[in-house]
Amino acid sequence: MNYADFSELFKDIIGLAKKAKDYKLTNVILELQNRTLDLIRENIDLKDQLSKQKDDEDFAKNIKLTEGVYYYKDEEVPYCTRCWDADKKRIHLEKDEYDGIWFCPEEIFLRKK
């Protein structure tokens, strides 16, 4: 059941309670509706967290440390080892156009603060 299904169900129940002129029941149903919506939001958040965790686990299993940087699967642009190891951030490195050395744009940004 998704949000639209719950919403329609609650509208029907509230309509029946209003027809019966039972305002106490209507208020209880409205409170139940609010709590149900909170649970739906929490469920969505938990699914997002689980998806991110699975994605991070896949990333961790498939990165290879080569010459001091992480490469993910067959990608040609490496990731910053410090950003991943410390913060679990996937920051692609950039190549300095003059000397060809990889650098982390995130670290440059943090140093300027």
PDB file of C-alpha atoms in Angstrom:
ATOM      1  CA  MET A   1       0.000   0.000   0.000  1.00  0.00           C
ATOM      2  CA  ASN A   2       1.333   3.417  -0.890  1.00  0.00           C
ATOM      3  CA  TYR A   3       0.552   6.930   0.268  1.00  0.00           C
ATOM      4  CA  ALA A   4      -2.268   7.430  -2.255  1.00  0.00           C
ATOM      5  CA  ASP A   5      -3.984   4.216  -1.127  1.00  0.00           C
ATOM      6  CA  PHE A   6      -3.810   5.264   2.529  1.00  0.00           C
ATOM      7  CA  SER A   7      -4.970   8.773   1.720  1.00  0.00           C
ATOM      8  CA  GLU A   8      -8.012   7.510  -0.171  1.00  0.00           C
ATOM      9  CA  LEU A   9      -8.865   5.044   2.603  1.00  0.00           C
ATOM     10  CA  PHE A  10      -8.686   7.748   5.264  1.00  0.00           C
ATOM     11  CA  LYS A  11     -10.852  10.105   3.179  1.00  0.00           C
ATOM     12  CA  ASP A  12     -13.508   7.386   2.952  1.00  0.00           C
ATOM     13  CA  ILE A  13     -13.377   6.656   6.692  1.00  0.00           C
ATOM     14  CA  ILE A  14     -13.485  10.350   7.617  1.00  0.00           C
ATOM     15  CA  GLY A  15     -16.439  10.843   5.269  1.00  0.00           C
ATOM     16  CA  LEU A  16     -18.313   8.012   6.997  1.00  0.00           C
ATOM     17  CA  ALA A  17     -17.520   9.432  10.454  1.00  0.00           C
ATOM     18  CA  LYS A  18     -18.738  12.884   9.390  1.00  0.00           C
ATOM     19  CA  LYS A  19     -21.973  11.420   8.034  1.00  0.00           C
ATOM     20  CA  ALA A  20     -22.472   9.710  11.369  1.00  0.00           C
ATOM     21  CA  LYS A  21     -21.782  13.102  13.002  1.00  0.00           C
ATOM     22  CA  ASP A  22     -19.283  11.467  15.318  1.00  0.00           C
ATOM     23  CA  TYR A  23     -16.683  14.222  15.701  1.00  0.00           C
ATOM     24  CA  LYS A  24     -14.738  12.360  18.366  1.00  0.00           C
ATOM     25  CA  LEU A  25     -14.302   9.460  15.935  1.00  0.00           C
ATOM     26  CA  THR A  26     -13.340  11.913  13.181  1.00  0.00           C
ATOM     27  CA  ASN A  27     -10.607  13.391  15.389  1.00  0.00           C
ATOM     28  CA  VAL A  28      -9.278   9.940  16.301  1.00  0.00           C
ATOM     29  CA  ILE A  29      -9.193   9.007  12.597  1.00  0.00           C
ATOM     30  CA  LEU A  30      -7.349  12.239  11.748  1.00  0.00           C
ATOM     31  CA  GLU A  31      -4.773  11.466  14.439  1.00  0.00           C
ATOM     32  CA  LEU A  32      -4.416   7.935  13.063  1.00  0.00           C
ATOM     33  CA  GLN A  33      -3.941   9.418   9.596  1.00  0.00           C
ATOM     34  CA  ASN A  34      -1.164  11.728  10.853  1.00  0.00           C
ATOM     35  CA  ARG A  35       0.630   8.878  12.605  1.00  0.00           C
ATOM     36  CA  THR A  36       0.306   6.694   9.523  1.00  0.00           C
ATOM     37  CA  LEU A  37       1.847   9.446   7.392  1.00  0.00           C
ATOM     38  CA  ASP A  38       4.720   9.699   9.887  1.00  0.00           C
ATOM     39  CA  LEU A  39       5.291   5.950   9.563  1.00  0.00           C
ATOM     40  CA  ILE A  40       5.203   6.169   5.766  1.00  0.00           C
ATOM     41  CA  ARG A  41       7.829   8.962   5.843  1.00  0.00           C
ATOM     42  CA  GLU A  42       9.972   6.978   8.267  1.00  0.00           C
ATOM     43  CA  ASN A  43       9.686   3.908   6.032  1.00  0.00           C
ATOM     44  CA  ILE A  44      10.811   5.931   3.005  1.00  0.00           C
ATOM     45  CA  ASP A  45      13.775   7.320   4.973  1.00  0.00           C
ATOM     46  CA  LEU A  46      14.780   3.834   6.143  1.00  0.00           C
ATOM     47  CA  LYS A  47      14.573   2.473   2.591  1.00  0.00           C
ATOM     48  CA  ASP A  48      16.789   5.340   1.398  1.00  0.00           C
ATOM     49  CA  GLN A  49      19.319   4.655   4.170  1.00  0.00           C
ATOM     50  CA  LEU A  50      19.372   0.943   3.354  1.00  0.00           C
ATOM     51  CA  SER A  51      19.828   1.657  -0.342  1.00  0.00           C
ATOM     52  CA  LYS A  52      22.731   4.030   0.407  1.00  0.00           C
ATOM     53  CA  GLN A  53      24.313   1.475   2.726  1.00  0.00           C
ATOM     54  CA  LYS A  54      24.087  -1.252   0.074  1.00  0.00           C
ATOM     55  CA  ASP A  55      25.496   1.124  -2.524  1.00  0.00           C
ATOM     56  CA  ASP A  56      28.394   2.045  -0.213  1.00  0.00           C
ATOM     57  CA  GLU A  57      29.076  -1.642   0.488  1.00  0.00           C
ATOM     58  CA  ASP A  58      29.192  -2.336  -3.244  1.00  0.00           C
ATOM     59  CA  PHE A  59      31.547   0.593  -3.736  1.00  0.00           C
ATOM     60  CA  ALA A  60      33.826  -0.587  -0.903  1.00  0.00           C
ATOM     61  CA  LYS A  61      33.970  -4.128  -2.321  1.00  0.00           C
ATOM     62  CA  ASN A  62      34.792  -2.930  -5.820  1.00  0.00           C
ATOM     63  CA  ILE A  63      37.415  -0.246  -5.253  1.00  0.00           C
ATOM     64  CA  LYS A  64      41.078  -0.947  -5.802  1.00  0.00           C
ATOM     65  CA  LEU A  65      43.934   1.051  -4.364  1.00  0.00           C
ATOM     66  CA  THR A  66      46.368   1.842  -7.158  1.00  0.00           C
ATOM     67  CA  GLU A  67      49.213   4.322  -6.802  1.00  0.00           C
ATOM     68  CA  GLY A  68      47.618   5.945  -3.753  1.00  0.00           C
ATOM     69  CA  VAL A  69      44.129   6.475  -5.199  1.00  0.00           C
ATOM     70  CA  TYR A  70      40.953   4.406  -5.403  1.00  0.00           C
ATOM     71  CA  TYR A  71      39.587   3.186  -8.705  1.00  0.00           C
ATOM     72  CA  TYR A  72      36.018   1.874  -8.850  1.00  0.00           C
ATOM     73  CA  LYS A  73      35.468  -1.000 -11.261  1.00  0.00           C
ATOM     74  CA  ASP A  74      36.489   0.160 -14.744  1.00  0.00           C
ATOM     75  CA  GLU A  75      36.229   3.907 -14.156  1.00  0.00           C
ATOM     76  CA  GLU A  76      39.178   5.897 -15.401  1.00  0.00           C
ATOM     77  CA  VAL A  77      38.877   8.795 -12.952  1.00  0.00           C
ATOM     78  CA  PRO A  78      39.980   7.819  -9.421  1.00  0.00           C
ATOM     79  CA  TYR A  79      38.428   8.702  -6.074  1.00  0.00           C
ATOM     80  CA  CYS A  80      40.050  10.465  -3.131  1.00  0.00           C
ATOM     81  CA  THR A  81      41.253   7.968  -0.542  1.00  0.00           C
ATOM     82  CA  ARG A  82      41.027  10.455   2.350  1.00  0.00           C
ATOM     83  CA  CYS A  83      37.469  11.477   1.547  1.00  0.00           C
ATOM     84  CA  TRP A  84      36.307   7.868   1.289  1.00  0.00           C
ATOM     85  CA  ASP A  85      38.255   6.509   4.262  1.00  0.00           C
ATOM     86  CA  ALA A  86      37.396   9.366   6.628  1.00  0.00           C
ATOM     87  CA  ASP A  87      33.920  10.469   5.558  1.00  0.00           C
ATOM     88  CA  LYS A  88      32.612   7.826   3.133  1.00  0.00           C
ATOM     89  CA  LYS A  89      32.370  10.565   0.489  1.00  0.00           C
ATOM     90  CA  ARG A  90      32.931   9.613  -3.132  1.00  0.00           C
ATOM     91  CA  ILE A  91      34.896  12.515  -4.463  1.00  0.00           C
ATOM     92  CA  HIS A  92      36.404  12.155  -7.918  1.00  0.00           C
ATOM     93  CA  LEU A  93      39.897  13.479  -8.166  1.00  0.00           C
ATOM     94  CA  GLU A  94      40.854  16.062 -10.748  1.00  0.00           C
ATOM     95  CA  LYS A  95      44.054  16.065 -12.742  1.00  0.00           C
ATOM     96  CA  ASP A  96      46.300  19.097 -12.573  1.00  0.00           C
ATOM     97  CA  GLU A  97      46.679  20.328 -16.139  1.00  0.00           C
ATOM     98  CA  TYR A  98      50.320  21.349 -15.649  1.00  0.00           C
ATOM     99  CA  ASP A  99      51.929  18.365 -13.937  1.00  0.00           C
ATOM    100  CA  GLY A 100      49.281  15.658 -14.366  1.00  0.00           C
ATOM    101  CA  ILE A 101      49.020  14.969 -10.632  1.00  0.00           C
ATOM    102  CA  TRP A 102      45.640  13.933  -9.236  1.00  0.00           C
ATOM    103  CA  PHE A 103      44.217  16.228  -6.546  1.00  0.00           C
ATOM    104  CA  CYS A 104      41.043  16.344  -4.489  1.00  0.00           C
ATOM    105  CA  PRO A 105      38.842  19.396  -5.118  1.00  0.00           C
ATOM    106  CA  GLU A 106      37.165  18.828  -1.737  1.00  0.00           C
ATOM    107  CA  GLU A 107      40.469  19.151   0.102  1.00  0.00           C
ATOM    108  CA  ILE A 108      41.274  22.364  -1.784  1.00  0.00           C
ATOM    109  CA  PHE A 109      37.850  23.731  -0.814  1.00  0.00           C
ATOM    110  CA  LEU A 110      38.340  22.796   2.865  1.00  0.00           C
ATOM    111  CA  ARG A 111      41.770  24.457   2.992  1.00  0.00           C
ATOM    112  CA  LYS A 112      40.317  27.755   1.740  1.00  0.00           C
ATOM    113  CA  LYS A 113      37.868  27.972   4.649  1.00  0.00           C
TER     114      LYS A 113
END
